[in-house]
CSV table of C-alpha atoms and ligand atoms in Angstrom, one decimal:
chain,number,residue,atom,x,y,z
A,1421,UNK,CA,114.1,86.5,87.5
A,1422,UNK,CA,113.6,87.7,83.8
A,1423,UNK,CA,114.8,91.2,82.9
A,1424,UNK,CA,113.8,93.2,79.9
A,1425,UNK,CA,115.6,96.5,79.2
A,1426,UNK,CA,113.8,98.7,76.9
A,1427,UNK,CA,112.2,102.1,76.4
A,1428,UNK,CA,109.3,103.1,78.6
A,1429,UNK,CA,107.0,103.1,75.6
A,1430,UNK,CA,107.8,99.5,74.7
A,1431,UNK,CA,107.6,98.3,78.3
A,1432,UNK,CA,104.1,99.8,78.6
A,1433,UNK,CA,103.1,97.8,75.5
A,1434,UNK,CA,104.8,94.6,76.6
A,1435,UNK,CA,103.4,94.7,80.1
A,1436,UNK,CA,99.9,95.5,78.8
A,1437,UNK,CA,100.2,92.6,76.6
A,1438,UNK,CA,101.0,90.3,79.6
A,1439,UNK,CA,97.7,91.4,81.1
A,1440,UNK,CA,95.7,91.0,77.9
A,1441,UNK,CA,97.2,87.6,77.2
A,1442,UNK,CA,96.3,86.5,80.8
A,1443,UNK,CA,92.6,87.8,80.3
A,1444,UNK,CA,92.3,86.1,77.0
A,1445,UNK,CA,93.5,82.9,78.5
A,1446,UNK,CA,91.4,83.3,81.6
A,1447,UNK,CA,88.5,85.7,81.2
A,1448,UNK,CA,87.7,85.8,85.0
A,1449,UNK,CA,91.4,86.5,85.9
A,1450,UNK,CA,92.2,88.2,89.1
A,1451,UNK,CA,94.3,91.3,88.3
A,1452,UNK,CA,96.6,93.1,90.7
A,1453,UNK,CA,97.0,96.8,90.0
A,1454,UNK,CA,99.4,99.4,91.5
A,1455,UNK,CA,99.2,103.2,91.5
A,1456,UNK,CA,101.9,105.8,90.9
A,1457,UNK,CA,103.5,107.0,87.8
A,1458,UNK,CA,105.1,103.6,86.6
A,1459,UNK,CA,101.8,101.9,85.5
A,1460,UNK,CA,100.0,104.8,83.9
A,1461,UNK,CA,101.2,103.9,80.4
A,1462,UNK,CA,100.2,100.3,80.8
A,1463,UNK,CA,96.7,101.3,81.8
A,1464,UNK,CA,96.6,103.6,78.7
A,1465,UNK,CA,97.4,100.5,76.5
A,1466,UNK,CA,94.7,98.4,78.5
A,1467,UNK,CA,92.0,101.1,77.9
A,1468,UNK,CA,92.9,101.3,74.2
A,1469,UNK,CA,92.7,97.5,73.8
A,1470,UNK,CA,89.4,97.4,75.6
A,1471,UNK,CA,87.9,100.1,73.5
A,1472,UNK,CA,89.0,98.4,70.3
A,1473,UNK,CA,87.3,95.1,71.5
A,1474,UNK,CA,90.6,93.3,71.7
A,1475,UNK,CA,90.1,92.3,75.3
A,1476,UNK,CA,87.1,92.4,77.9
A,1477,UNK,CA,87.6,92.9,81.6
A,1478,UNK,CA,83.9,92.3,82.4
A,1479,UNK,CA,84.5,89.0,84.2
A,1480,UNK,CA,87.7,90.1,85.9
A,1481,UNK,CA,88.2,91.0,89.5
A,1482,UNK,CA,91.0,93.3,90.7
A,1483,UNK,CA,92.9,94.1,93.8
A,1484,UNK,CA,95.0,97.2,94.5
A,1485,UNK,CA,98.1,97.2,96.5
A,1486,UNK,CA,97.6,100.0,98.9
A,1487,UNK,CA,95.8,103.1,100.1
A,1488,UNK,CA,96.5,106.1,102.1
A,1489,UNK,CA,95.2,106.3,105.7
A,1490,UNK,CA,92.9,109.1,106.1
A,1491,UNK,CA,91.9,109.8,102.5
A,1492,UNK,CA,88.5,108.6,101.5
A,1493,UNK,CA,87.8,107.3,97.9
A,1494,UNK,CA,86.5,110.5,96.6
A,1495,UNK,CA,89.7,112.4,97.7
A,1496,UNK,CA,91.6,113.3,94.5
A,1497,UNK,CA,94.9,112.1,95.9
A,1498,UNK,CA,93.4,108.7,97.2
A,1499,UNK,CA,94.5,105.6,95.4
A,1500,UNK,CA,90.7,104.6,94.7
A,1501,UNK,CA,90.3,107.9,93.0
A,1502,UNK,CA,93.5,107.4,91.1
A,1503,UNK,CA,92.4,103.9,89.8
A,1504,UNK,CA,88.8,105.0,89.0
A,1505,UNK,CA,90.2,107.8,86.8
A,1506,UNK,CA,93.1,106.0,85.3
A,1507,UNK,CA,91.6,102.8,84.4
A,1508,UNK,CA,88.3,101.5,86.0
A,1509,UNK,CA,86.0,104.2,84.6
A,1510,UNK,CA,87.5,103.7,81.2
A,1511,UNK,CA,87.3,99.9,80.8
A,1512,UNK,CA,84.4,97.5,81.1
A,1513,UNK,CA,85.4,95.9,84.5
A,1514,UNK,CA,82.5,96.0,87.0
A,1515,UNK,CA,83.3,98.5,89.7
A,1516,UNK,CA,82.0,96.2,92.4
A,1517,UNK,CA,84.7,93.8,91.5
A,1518,UNK,CA,87.5,96.2,91.9
A,1519,UNK,CA,89.1,96.2,95.4
A,1520,UNK,CA,91.2,99.0,96.8
A,1521,UNK,CA,92.0,98.8,100.5
A,1522,UNK,CA,90.1,101.3,102.6
A,1523,UNK,CA,92.1,103.8,104.7
A,1524,UNK,CA,89.1,105.3,106.4
A,1525,UNK,CA,86.3,104.3,108.8
A,1526,UNK,CA,86.8,100.9,110.3
A,1527,UNK,CA,89.7,100.3,108.0
A,1528,UNK,CA,91.4,97.7,110.4
A,1529,UNK,CA,88.5,95.4,109.8
A,1530,UNK,CA,88.8,95.7,105.9
A,1531,UNK,CA,92.5,95.3,106.2
A,1532,UNK,CA,92.4,92.0,108.1
A,1533,UNK,CA,89.9,90.6,105.6
A,1534,UNK,CA,91.8,91.7,102.5
A,1535,UNK,CA,94.0,88.7,102.0
A,1536,UNK,CA,91.1,86.3,102.6
A,1537,UNK,CA,89.2,88.0,100.0
A,1538,UNK,CA,92.1,87.6,97.5
A,1539,UNK,CA,92.4,83.9,98.4
A,1540,UNK,CA,88.6,83.6,98.1
A,1541,UNK,CA,88.7,84.3,94.4
A,1542,UNK,CA,91.6,82.0,93.8
A,1543,UNK,CA,94.5,84.4,94.3
A,1544,UNK,CA,96.0,87.1,92.1
A,1545,UNK,CA,96.9,85.8,88.5
A,1546,UNK,CA,99.1,88.7,87.5
A,1547,UNK,CA,100.3,91.7,89.6
A,1548,UNK,CA,101.9,94.7,88.3
A,1549,UNK,CA,104.5,96.5,90.6
A,1550,UNK,CA,106.4,99.8,90.6
A,1551,UNK,CA,109.2,100.2,93.0
A,1552,UNK,CA,110.2,103.1,95.4
A,1553,UNK,CA,113.7,104.6,95.4
A,1554,UNK,CA,114.3,102.8,98.8
A,1555,UNK,CA,113.3,99.5,97.4
A,1556,UNK,CA,109.7,99.4,98.7
A,1557,UNK,CA,107.0,97.4,96.8
A,1558,UNK,CA,103.5,98.5,97.5
A,1559,UNK,CA,104.1,100.4,100.8
A,1560,UNK,CA,106.4,97.8,102.3
A,1561,UNK,CA,109.3,100.0,103.6
A,1562,UNK,CA,112.7,98.7,104.5
A,1563,UNK,CA,112.3,96.6,107.7
A,1564,UNK,CA,109.0,95.1,106.8
A,1565,UNK,CA,108.9,91.4,107.7
A,1566,UNK,CA,108.9,89.2,104.7
A,1567,UNK,CA,106.0,87.1,106.2
A,1568,UNK,CA,103.6,90.2,106.3
A,1569,UNK,CA,100.0,90.2,105.0
A,1570,UNK,CA,97.9,93.3,104.6
A,1571,UNK,CA,98.7,95.8,107.4
A,1572,UNK,CA,99.0,99.5,108.3
A,1573,UNK,CA,102.5,101.0,107.9
A,1574,UNK,CA,104.2,104.3,108.5
A,1575,UNK,CA,105.5,105.7,105.2
A,1576,UNK,CA,109.4,106.3,105.2
A,1577,UNK,CA,110.6,110.0,105.1
A,1578,UNK,CA,112.0,109.2,101.5
A,1579,UNK,CA,108.6,107.9,100.3
A,1580,UNK,CA,106.8,111.0,101.8
A,1581,UNK,CA,109.2,113.2,100.0
A,1582,UNK,CA,108.9,111.2,96.6
A,1583,UNK,CA,105.1,111.4,96.7
A,1584,UNK,CA,104.9,115.0,97.7
A,1585,UNK,CA,105.2,115.8,94.1
A,1586,UNK,CA,101.5,114.8,93.8
A,1587,UNK,CA,100.4,117.0,96.6
A,1588,UNK,CA,100.3,120.8,96.9
A,1589,UNK,CA,102.8,120.5,99.9
A,1590,UNK,CA,104.7,117.8,101.7
A,1591,UNK,CA,102.7,118.5,104.8
A,1592,UNK,CA,99.5,117.1,103.0
A,1593,UNK,CA,101.1,113.7,102.2
A,1594,UNK,CA,99.6,111.1,104.7
A,1595,UNK,CA,102.1,109.6,107.0
A,1596,UNK,CA,100.4,106.2,107.1
A,1597,UNK,CA,99.0,103.7,104.5
A,1598,UNK,CA,97.3,100.3,104.4
A,1599,UNK,CA,99.3,98.1,102.2
A,1600,UNK,CA,99.3,94.4,101.0
A,1601,UNK,CA,102.2,92.7,102.7
A,1602,UNK,CA,105.2,91.1,101.2
A,1603,UNK,CA,103.7,87.6,101.7
A,1604,UNK,CA,100.4,88.9,100.0
A,1605,UNK,CA,102.6,90.0,97.0
A,1606,UNK,CA,104.7,86.8,96.9
A,1607,UNK,CA,101.4,84.8,96.6
A,1608,UNK,CA,100.5,86.4,93.3
A,1609,UNK,CA,101.1,83.7,90.6
A,1610,UNK,CA,102.9,86.1,88.1
A,1611,UNK,CA,104.5,89.4,88.8
A,1612,UNK,CA,105.7,92.2,86.4
A,1613,UNK,CA,107.7,95.1,87.8
A,1614,UNK,CA,108.4,98.4,86.1
A,1615,UNK,CA,111.1,100.8,86.9
A,1616,UNK,CA,112.3,103.8,85.0
A,1617,UNK,CA,114.7,106.6,85.9
A,1618,UNK,CA,118.0,107.0,87.7
A,1619,UNK,CA,116.4,107.3,91.0
A,1620,UNK,CA,115.3,103.7,90.8
A,1621,UNK,CA,118.8,102.4,89.8
A,1622,UNK,CA,120.0,101.6,93.4
A,1623,UNK,CA,116.9,99.7,94.1
A,1624,UNK,CA,117.0,97.8,90.9
A,1625,UNK,CA,120.7,97.0,91.6
A,1626,UNK,CA,119.8,95.6,95.0
A,1627,UNK,CA,116.8,93.6,93.5
A,1628,UNK,CA,118.9,92.0,90.8
A,1629,UNK,CA,122.3,91.6,92.5
A,1630,UNK,CA,121.9,92.2,96.2
A,1631,UNK,CA,121.3,89.9,99.1
A,1632,UNK,CA,117.9,89.0,100.2
A,1633,UNK,CA,117.3,91.2,103.1
A,1634,UNK,CA,114.3,92.9,104.8
A,1635,UNK,CA,116.3,96.0,104.6
A,1636,UNK,CA,115.5,96.0,100.8
A,1637,UNK,CA,111.9,94.8,100.5
A,1638,UNK,CA,111.8,94.2,96.8
A,1639,UNK,CA,114.8,91.6,97.2
A,1640,UNK,CA,112.2,89.0,98.3
A,1641,UNK,CA,111.1,88.8,94.7
A,1642,UNK,CA,114.3,86.7,94.0
A,1643,UNK,CA,112.4,83.9,95.5
A,1644,UNK,CA,109.4,84.2,93.4
A,1645,UNK,CA,109.3,81.7,90.5
A,1646,UNK,CA,107.7,84.0,87.8
A,1647,UNK,CA,108.8,87.6,88.0
A,1648,UNK,CA,109.7,89.8,85.0
A,1649,UNK,CA,111.5,93.1,85.7
A,1650,UNK,CA,111.1,95.8,83.0
A,1651,UNK,CA,113.7,98.6,83.3
A,1652,UNK,CA,114.8,101.4,81.1
A,1653,UNK,CA,118.5,102.2,80.6
A,1654,UNK,CA,118.7,104.6,83.6
A,1655,UNK,CA,117.0,102.3,86.1
A,1656,UNK,CA,119.3,99.5,84.9
A,1657,UNK,CA,122.5,101.6,84.9
A,1658,UNK,CA,124.1,100.4,88.0
A,1659,UNK,CA,123.8,96.8,87.1
A,1660,UNK,CA,125.9,96.9,84.0
B,2946,F6R,C1,101.7,102.3,94.5
B,2946,F6R,C2,102.8,101.6,95.1
B,2946,F6R,C3,104.2,102.0,95.2
B,2946,F6R,C4,104.7,102.5,93.9
B,2946,F6R,C5,106.1,103.1,94.0
B,2946,F6R,C6,106.6,103.8,92.8
B,2946,F6R,O1,100.5,101.6,94.5
B,2946,F6R,O2,102.6,100.6,95.6
B,2946,F6R,O3,105.1,101.1,95.7
B,2946,F6R,O4,104.7,101.6,93.0
B,2946,F6R,O5,106.2,104.1,95.1
B,2946,F6R,O6,105.9,104.9,92.5
B,2946,F6R,P1,106.0,105.6,91.1
B,2946,F6R,O7,105.6,104.6,90.1
B,2946,F6R,O8,105.2,106.8,91.2
B,2946,F6R,O9,107.5,106.0,91.0
């Protein structure tokens, strides 16, 4: 695993460059996106590069990691809504080529087809990940089997608490989500993970130094051949 320690501004630029380089090399690249606070700066850089004509996403396909169960795509806290506003509406990617798992209606059907859909377009070329304070990646909470594909999961109490900052009260945070599994993520050809802040330090220590255990979902990334972990000093502080 490659580790880059730098400021948030710098990692936003470097990770955006990894995506831009991929799309320049392969204009119909399959891009894996995440929601949350961590990737926002990267998305701003991608929007800027697209608007300046440095890169075009018009032939790209994208897959998002996860979605809350019970929130339709027009709900302001849904991950589809987040992605539309944070990225898709601002770049030239075709909306019909952007996939976010559904958490409403017959979502079990869509969930079962999600990995086949990814494989059908040749797999994810580059996947961005954030990390939870409990070491989750996507919504794969501690205890998730390493061989899991896209599935429904219950959110850990710590994740509900962490994510309540984006809702008006903790009672509004959905308790379940549809998430790509750890096996789905491991099948991405290239992975970049972003972590900032002291509340990620324990998870980053486990990711870089700890044993590979289902109790720390991110630890499986140690087995992936092409992962770069971007950390700020705070997130890296327990490793030193
Ligand atoms: C979001 C996702 C989550 C977040 C993680 C960190 O699609 O899959 O795993 O990446 O919860 O969230 P932030 O970046 O808000 O700290």
